[in-house]
PDB file of C-alpha atoms and ligand atoms in Angstrom:
ATOM      1  CA  UNK D  25      46.012  38.255 -74.451  1.00  0.00           C
ATOM      2  CA  UNK D  26      45.395  41.455 -73.506  1.00  0.00           C
ATOM      3  CA  UNK D  27      44.796  42.765 -70.043  1.00  0.00           C
ATOM      4  CA  UNK D  28      43.076  46.392 -70.190  1.00  0.00           C
ATOM      5  CA  UNK D  29      43.114  49.062 -67.489  1.00  0.00           C
ATOM      6  CA  UNK D  30      40.646  48.765 -64.751  1.00  0.00           C
ATOM      7  CA  UNK D  31      38.990  52.087 -64.428  1.00  0.00           C
ATOM      8  CA  UNK D  32      39.066  53.387 -60.733  1.00  0.00           C
ATOM      9  CA  UNK D  33      36.091  55.055 -58.214  1.00  0.00           C
ATOM     10  CA  UNK D  34      36.095  58.905 -59.484  1.00  0.00           C
ATOM     11  CA  UNK D  35      36.270  58.244 -63.021  1.00  0.00           C
ATOM     12  CA  UNK D  36      32.565  59.235 -64.778  1.00  0.00           C
ATOM     13  CA  UNK D  37      32.711  56.470 -67.009  1.00  0.00           C
ATOM     14  CA  UNK D  38      31.568  53.919 -64.047  1.00  0.00           C
ATOM     15  CA  UNK D  39      28.333  56.095 -63.564  1.00  0.00           C
ATOM     16  CA  UNK D  40      26.863  55.567 -66.889  1.00  0.00           C
ATOM     17  CA  UNK D  41      23.719  53.589 -67.420  1.00  0.00           C
ATOM     18  CA  UNK D  42      25.245  50.871 -69.929  1.00  0.00           C
ATOM     19  CA  UNK D  43      23.743  50.148 -73.091  1.00  0.00           C
ATOM     20  CA  UNK D  44      22.157  46.618 -73.988  1.00  0.00           C
ATOM     21  CA  UNK D  45      24.110  44.529 -76.372  1.00  0.00           C
ATOM     22  CA  UNK D  46      22.031  44.248 -79.624  1.00  0.00           C
ATOM     23  CA  UNK D  47      24.534  41.464 -81.553  1.00  0.00           C
ATOM     24  CA  UNK D  48      25.627  38.199 -79.823  1.00  0.00           C
ATOM     25  CA  UNK D  49      28.223  35.845 -81.312  1.00  0.00           C
ATOM     26  CA  UNK D  50      30.146  38.247 -83.084  1.00  0.00           C
ATOM     27  CA  UNK D  51      33.864  38.841 -83.186  1.00  0.00           C
ATOM     28  CA  UNK D  52      34.019  41.985 -81.446  1.00  0.00           C
ATOM     29  CA  UNK D  53      31.682  40.787 -78.948  1.00  0.00           C
ATOM     30  CA  UNK D  54      33.916  37.830 -78.520  1.00  0.00           C
ATOM     31  CA  UNK D  55      37.015  40.071 -78.385  1.00  0.00           C
ATOM     32  CA  UNK D  56      35.696  41.986 -75.719  1.00  0.00           C
ATOM     33  CA  UNK D  57      34.822  39.105 -73.303  1.00  0.00           C
ATOM     34  CA  UNK D  58      38.189  37.524 -74.017  1.00  0.00           C
ATOM     35  CA  UNK D  59      39.709  40.747 -72.691  1.00  0.00           C
ATOM     36  CA  UNK D  60      37.203  40.919 -69.392  1.00  0.00           C
ATOM     37  CA  UNK D  61      38.575  37.101 -68.821  1.00  0.00           C
ATOM     38  CA  UNK D  62      42.291  37.823 -69.012  1.00  0.00           C
ATOM     39  CA  UNK D  63      41.942  41.328 -67.157  1.00  0.00           C
ATOM     40  CA  UNK D  64      39.860  39.364 -64.443  1.00  0.00           C
ATOM     41  CA  UNK D  65      42.017  36.648 -64.132  1.00  0.00           C
ATOM     42  CA  UNK D  66      45.430  38.853 -63.817  1.00  0.00           C
ATOM     43  CA  UNK D  67      43.336  41.006 -60.934  1.00  0.00           C
ATOM     44  CA  UNK D  68      42.655  37.783 -59.613  1.00  0.00           C
ATOM     45  CA  UNK D  69      39.067  39.200 -59.575  1.00  0.00           C
ATOM     46  CA  UNK D  70      35.607  36.933 -58.659  1.00  0.00           C
ATOM     47  CA  UNK D  71      33.878  39.065 -61.163  1.00  0.00           C
ATOM     48  CA  UNK D  72      34.311  41.801 -63.678  1.00  0.00           C
ATOM     49  CA  UNK D  73      31.584  44.337 -65.564  1.00  0.00           C
ATOM     50  CA  UNK D  74      32.397  45.821 -68.908  1.00  0.00           C
ATOM     51  CA  UNK D  75      31.713  49.085 -67.644  1.00  0.00           C
ATOM     52  CA  UNK D  76      35.145  48.810 -65.676  1.00  0.00           C
ATOM     53  CA  UNK D  77      37.426  48.873 -68.615  1.00  0.00           C
ATOM     54  CA  UNK D  78      35.415  51.317 -70.178  1.00  0.00           C
ATOM     55  CA  UNK D  79      33.029  49.610 -72.285  1.00  0.00           C
ATOM     56  CA  UNK D  80      29.633  50.884 -72.167  1.00  0.00           C
ATOM     57  CA  UNK D  81      27.754  47.649 -72.695  1.00  0.00           C
ATOM     58  CA  UNK D  82      25.665  45.688 -70.094  1.00  0.00           C
ATOM     59  CA  UNK D  83      27.931  42.701 -70.153  1.00  0.00           C
ATOM     60  CA  UNK D  84      29.433  40.966 -66.991  1.00  0.00           C
ATOM     61  CA  UNK D  85      31.707  37.955 -66.239  1.00  0.00           C
ATOM     62  CA  UNK D  86      31.914  36.248 -63.204  1.00  0.00           C
ATOM     63  CA  UNK D  87      32.847  33.001 -61.445  1.00  0.00           C
ATOM     64  CA  UNK D  88      35.566  30.093 -62.124  1.00  0.00           C
ATOM     65  CA  UNK D  89      35.094  26.544 -63.132  1.00  0.00           C
ATOM     66  CA  UNK D  90      37.811  25.509 -60.700  1.00  0.00           C
ATOM     67  CA  UNK D  91      38.088  25.627 -56.832  1.00  0.00           C
ATOM     68  CA  UNK D  92      40.753  28.429 -55.451  1.00  0.00           C
ATOM     69  CA  UNK D  93      43.384  26.010 -53.503  1.00  0.00           C
ATOM     70  CA  UNK D  94      44.050  29.311 -51.382  1.00  0.00           C
ATOM     71  CA  UNK D  95      40.164  29.142 -50.596  1.00  0.00           C
ATOM     72  CA  UNK D  96      39.129  25.557 -50.184  1.00  0.00           C
ATOM     73  CA  UNK D  97      35.845  26.496 -48.700  1.00  0.00           C
ATOM     74  CA  UNK D  98      34.251  29.485 -51.009  1.00  0.00           C
ATOM     75  CA  UNK D  99      31.642  28.167 -52.848  1.00  0.00           C
ATOM     76  CA  UNK D 100      31.848  27.450 -56.574  1.00  0.00           C
ATOM     77  CA  UNK D 101      30.423  30.172 -59.096  1.00  0.00           C
ATOM     78  CA  UNK D 102      30.193  28.511 -62.573  1.00  0.00           C
ATOM     79  CA  UNK D 103      32.157  30.768 -65.053  1.00  0.00           C
ATOM     80  CA  UNK D 104      29.517  32.849 -66.816  1.00  0.00           C
ATOM     81  CA  UNK D 105      29.008  35.916 -69.279  1.00  0.00           C
ATOM     82  CA  UNK D 106      25.692  37.439 -68.616  1.00  0.00           C
ATOM     83  CA  UNK D 107      24.093  39.856 -70.823  1.00  0.00           C
ATOM     84  CA  UNK D 108      21.332  42.479 -70.662  1.00  0.00           C
ATOM     85  CA  UNK D 109      20.749  40.894 -67.069  1.00  0.00           C
ATOM     86  CA  UNK D 110      17.738  41.499 -64.980  1.00  0.00           C
ATOM     87  CA  UNK D 111      17.568  40.417 -61.451  1.00  0.00           C
ATOM     88  CA  UNK D 112      14.635  39.829 -59.499  1.00  0.00           C
ATOM     89  CA  UNK D 113      14.650  39.451 -55.859  1.00  0.00           C
ATOM     90  CA  UNK D 114      13.086  36.610 -53.816  1.00  0.00           C
ATOM     91  CA  UNK D 115      11.979  35.553 -50.433  1.00  0.00           C
ATOM     92  CA  UNK D 116      10.276  37.710 -48.080  1.00  0.00           C
ATOM     93  CA  UNK D 117      10.286  38.298 -44.408  1.00  0.00           C
ATOM     94  CA  UNK D 118       7.195  36.852 -42.357  1.00  0.00           C
ATOM     95  CA  UNK D 119       7.303  39.757 -40.372  1.00  0.00           C
ATOM     96  CA  UNK D 120       6.953  42.645 -42.208  1.00  0.00           C
ATOM     97  CA  UNK D 121       6.991  41.299 -46.149  1.00  0.00           C
ATOM     98  CA  UNK D 122      10.432  43.174 -46.842  1.00  0.00           C
ATOM     99  CA  UNK D 123      12.695  41.346 -49.530  1.00  0.00           C
ATOM    100  CA  UNK D 124      15.016  39.295 -47.118  1.00  0.00           C
ATOM    101  CA  UNK D 125      18.368  40.662 -47.215  1.00  0.00           C
ATOM    102  CA  UNK D 126      22.269  39.358 -46.014  1.00  0.00           C
ATOM    103  CA  UNK D 127      25.406  41.340 -45.141  1.00  0.00           C
ATOM    104  CA  UNK D 128      28.808  40.508 -46.138  1.00  0.00           C
ATOM    105  CA  UNK D 129      32.229  41.702 -46.807  1.00  0.00           C
ATOM    106  CA  UNK D 130      33.159  43.119 -50.598  1.00  0.00           C
ATOM    107  CA  UNK D 131      35.608  44.475 -52.324  1.00  0.00           C
ATOM    108  CA  UNK D 132      35.977  45.740 -55.964  1.00  0.00           C
ATOM    109  CA  UNK D 133      38.932  46.162 -58.289  1.00  0.00           C
ATOM    110  CA  UNK D 134      37.624  49.573 -59.327  1.00  0.00           C
ATOM    111  CA  UNK D 135      38.053  50.458 -55.427  1.00  0.00           C
ATOM    112  CA  UNK D 136      41.134  48.931 -54.468  1.00  0.00           C
ATOM    113  CA  UNK D 137      42.336  48.216 -51.168  1.00  0.00           C
ATOM    114  CA  UNK D 138      39.427  48.880 -49.426  1.00  0.00           C
ATOM    115  CA  UNK D 139      36.480  46.309 -48.425  1.00  0.00           C
ATOM    116  CA  UNK D 140      32.909  47.175 -46.549  1.00  0.00           C
ATOM    117  CA  UNK D 141      30.069  45.307 -45.324  1.00  0.00           C
ATOM    118  CA  UNK D 142      27.192  45.393 -47.894  1.00  0.00           C
ATOM    119  CA  UNK D 143      23.564  44.579 -47.893  1.00  0.00           C
ATOM    120  CA  UNK D 144      22.506  42.599 -50.607  1.00  0.00           C
ATOM    121  CA  UNK D 145      19.141  40.468 -51.687  1.00  0.00           C
ATOM    122  CA  UNK D 146      19.826  37.121 -50.141  1.00  0.00           C
ATOM    123  CA  UNK D 147      17.852  35.135 -52.869  1.00  0.00           C
ATOM    124  CA  UNK D 148      17.596  36.137 -56.435  1.00  0.00           C
ATOM    125  CA  UNK D 149      16.277  34.817 -59.890  1.00  0.00           C
ATOM    126  CA  UNK D 150      18.558  36.154 -62.532  1.00  0.00           C
ATOM    127  CA  UNK D 151      17.910  36.096 -66.276  1.00  0.00           C
ATOM    128  CA  UNK D 152      19.878  37.246 -69.472  1.00  0.00           C
ATOM    129  CA  UNK D 153      21.868  35.985 -72.346  1.00  0.00           C
ATOM    130  CA  UNK D 154      25.188  34.467 -72.885  1.00  0.00           C
ATOM    131  CA  UNK D 155      27.567  35.393 -75.556  1.00  0.00           C
ATOM    132  CA  UNK D 156      25.808  33.548 -78.461  1.00  0.00           C
ATOM    133  CA  UNK D 157      22.434  35.061 -77.439  1.00  0.00           C
ATOM    134  CA  UNK D 158      21.265  32.079 -75.566  1.00  0.00           C
ATOM    135  CA  UNK D 159      19.006  32.429 -72.569  1.00  0.00           C
ATOM    136  CA  UNK D 160      20.251  32.119 -68.861  1.00  0.00           C
ATOM    137  CA  UNK D 161      18.000  32.032 -66.042  1.00  0.00           C
ATOM    138  CA  UNK D 162      19.051  30.800 -62.475  1.00  0.00           C
ATOM    139  CA  UNK D 163      17.982  30.920 -58.895  1.00  0.00           C
ATOM    140  CA  UNK D 164      20.698  31.279 -56.724  1.00  0.00           C
ATOM    141  CA  UNK D 165      21.605  32.521 -53.207  1.00  0.00           C
ATOM    142  CA  UNK D 166      24.123  33.588 -50.645  1.00  0.00           C
ATOM    143  CA  UNK D 167      27.588  34.251 -52.387  1.00  0.00           C
ATOM    144  CA  UNK D 168      26.604  33.730 -55.992  1.00  0.00           C
ATOM    145  CA  UNK D 169      23.734  35.870 -55.546  1.00  0.00           C
ATOM    146  CA  UNK D 170      26.392  38.549 -54.043  1.00  0.00           C
ATOM    147  CA  UNK D 171      28.604  38.401 -56.942  1.00  0.00           C
ATOM    148  CA  UNK D 172      25.588  38.778 -59.263  1.00  0.00           C
ATOM    149  CA  UNK D 173      24.498  42.052 -57.700  1.00  0.00           C
ATOM    150  CA  UNK D 174      27.783  43.424 -57.354  1.00  0.00           C
ATOM    151  CA  UNK D 175      28.459  42.914 -60.938  1.00  0.00           C
ATOM    152  CA  UNK D 176      25.156  43.945 -62.272  1.00  0.00           C
ATOM    153  CA  UNK D 177      25.168  47.325 -60.104  1.00  0.00           C
ATOM    154  CA  UNK D 178      28.400  48.085 -62.343  1.00  0.00           C
ATOM    155  CA  UNK D 179      25.737  48.409 -65.500  1.00  0.00           C
ATOM    156  CA  UNK D 180      23.673  51.053 -63.691  1.00  0.00           C
ATOM    157  CA  UNK D 181      26.410  53.109 -62.288  1.00  0.00           C
ATOM    158  CA  UNK D 182      26.490  52.053 -58.690  1.00  0.00           C
ATOM    159  CA  UNK D 183      29.975  51.049 -57.019  1.00  0.00           C
ATOM    160  CA  UNK D 184      29.657  48.993 -53.849  1.00  0.00           C
ATOM    161  CA  UNK D 185      30.246  51.992 -51.538  1.00  0.00           C
ATOM    162  CA  UNK D 186      27.298  53.827 -52.471  1.00  0.00           C
ATOM    163  CA  UNK D 187      25.341  50.514 -50.776  1.00  0.00           C
ATOM    164  CA  UNK D 188      26.994  50.706 -47.425  1.00  0.00           C
ATOM    165  CA  UNK D 189      24.747  51.430 -44.924  1.00  0.00           C
ATOM    166  CA  UNK D 190      27.125  50.918 -41.528  1.00  0.00           C
ATOM    167  CA  UNK D 191      30.354  52.854 -42.561  1.00  0.00           C
ATOM    168  CA  UNK D 192      31.856  51.806 -39.425  1.00  0.00           C
ATOM    169  CA  UNK D 193      32.097  48.448 -41.159  1.00  0.00           C
ATOM    170  CA  UNK D 194      34.252  50.172 -44.315  1.00  0.00           C
ATOM    171  CA  UNK D 195      37.831  50.311 -44.267  1.00  0.00           C
ATOM    172  CA  UNK D 196      41.632  49.257 -45.712  1.00  0.00           C
ATOM    173  CA  UNK D 197      41.752  45.632 -46.299  1.00  0.00           C
ATOM    174  CA  UNK D 198      45.199  45.459 -44.833  1.00  0.00           C
ATOM    175  CA  UNK D 199      44.019  46.771 -41.652  1.00  0.00           C
ATOM    176  CA  UNK D 200      40.643  44.766 -41.334  1.00  0.00           C
ATOM    177  CA  UNK D 201      42.389  41.773 -42.659  1.00  0.00           C
ATOM    178  CA  UNK D 202      45.581  41.507 -41.738  1.00  0.00           C
ATOM    179  CA  UNK D 203      46.466  37.648 -42.312  1.00  0.00           C
ATOM    180  CA  UNK D 204      44.728  38.099 -45.684  1.00  0.00           C
ATOM    181  CA  UNK D 205      47.691  37.523 -48.313  1.00  0.00           C
ATOM    182  CA  UNK D 206      46.357  37.191 -52.162  1.00  0.00           C
ATOM    183  CA  UNK D 207      43.336  38.886 -52.026  1.00  0.00           C
ATOM    184  CA  UNK D 208      40.105  38.512 -54.405  1.00  0.00           C
ATOM    185  CA  UNK D 209      38.186  41.466 -54.954  1.00  0.00           C
ATOM    186  CA  UNK D 210      34.876  42.086 -56.545  1.00  0.00           C
TER     187      UNK D 210
HETATM  188 NI1   NI Y 562      33.035  45.618 -58.408  1.00  0.00          NI
END
């Protein structure tokens, strides 16, 4: 079990365009995923991207196979290892043809103590590979779509504050949500 340090906003390694994974099912890759998982669970995160522990690869993990007893109503996103992902937004407004978005609160383990309302595509298809090189293709919406977009943004050097449009809804978690105890970031 290895819990790695999570890089914080301001570290230039969080701004890189991550490199594609070219070899699957290697000891090195499995070890990296094991470290990411240990680190995500120790931080009570909903997801974690390889660049957040300083690894310059297109690899993210997210989700949980268990319902969190503290958040019994939170939707379950299956535990997923997603490599070399591609996201396609789905669904357009009947009025003006723009891609449908929705807003919700986000936090990030690389931006501790803060939350903001972030617009994301409401519905997406995502493709990629698991650690064995087997293809993944899913069409998702809501919280699942949000988590995938947040994590995959880490692979193109984007942190959620760069997506905020309304800075009146950006602040400290303890001030915005004073009743929240064990917070779940990402
Ligand atoms: Ni994040």
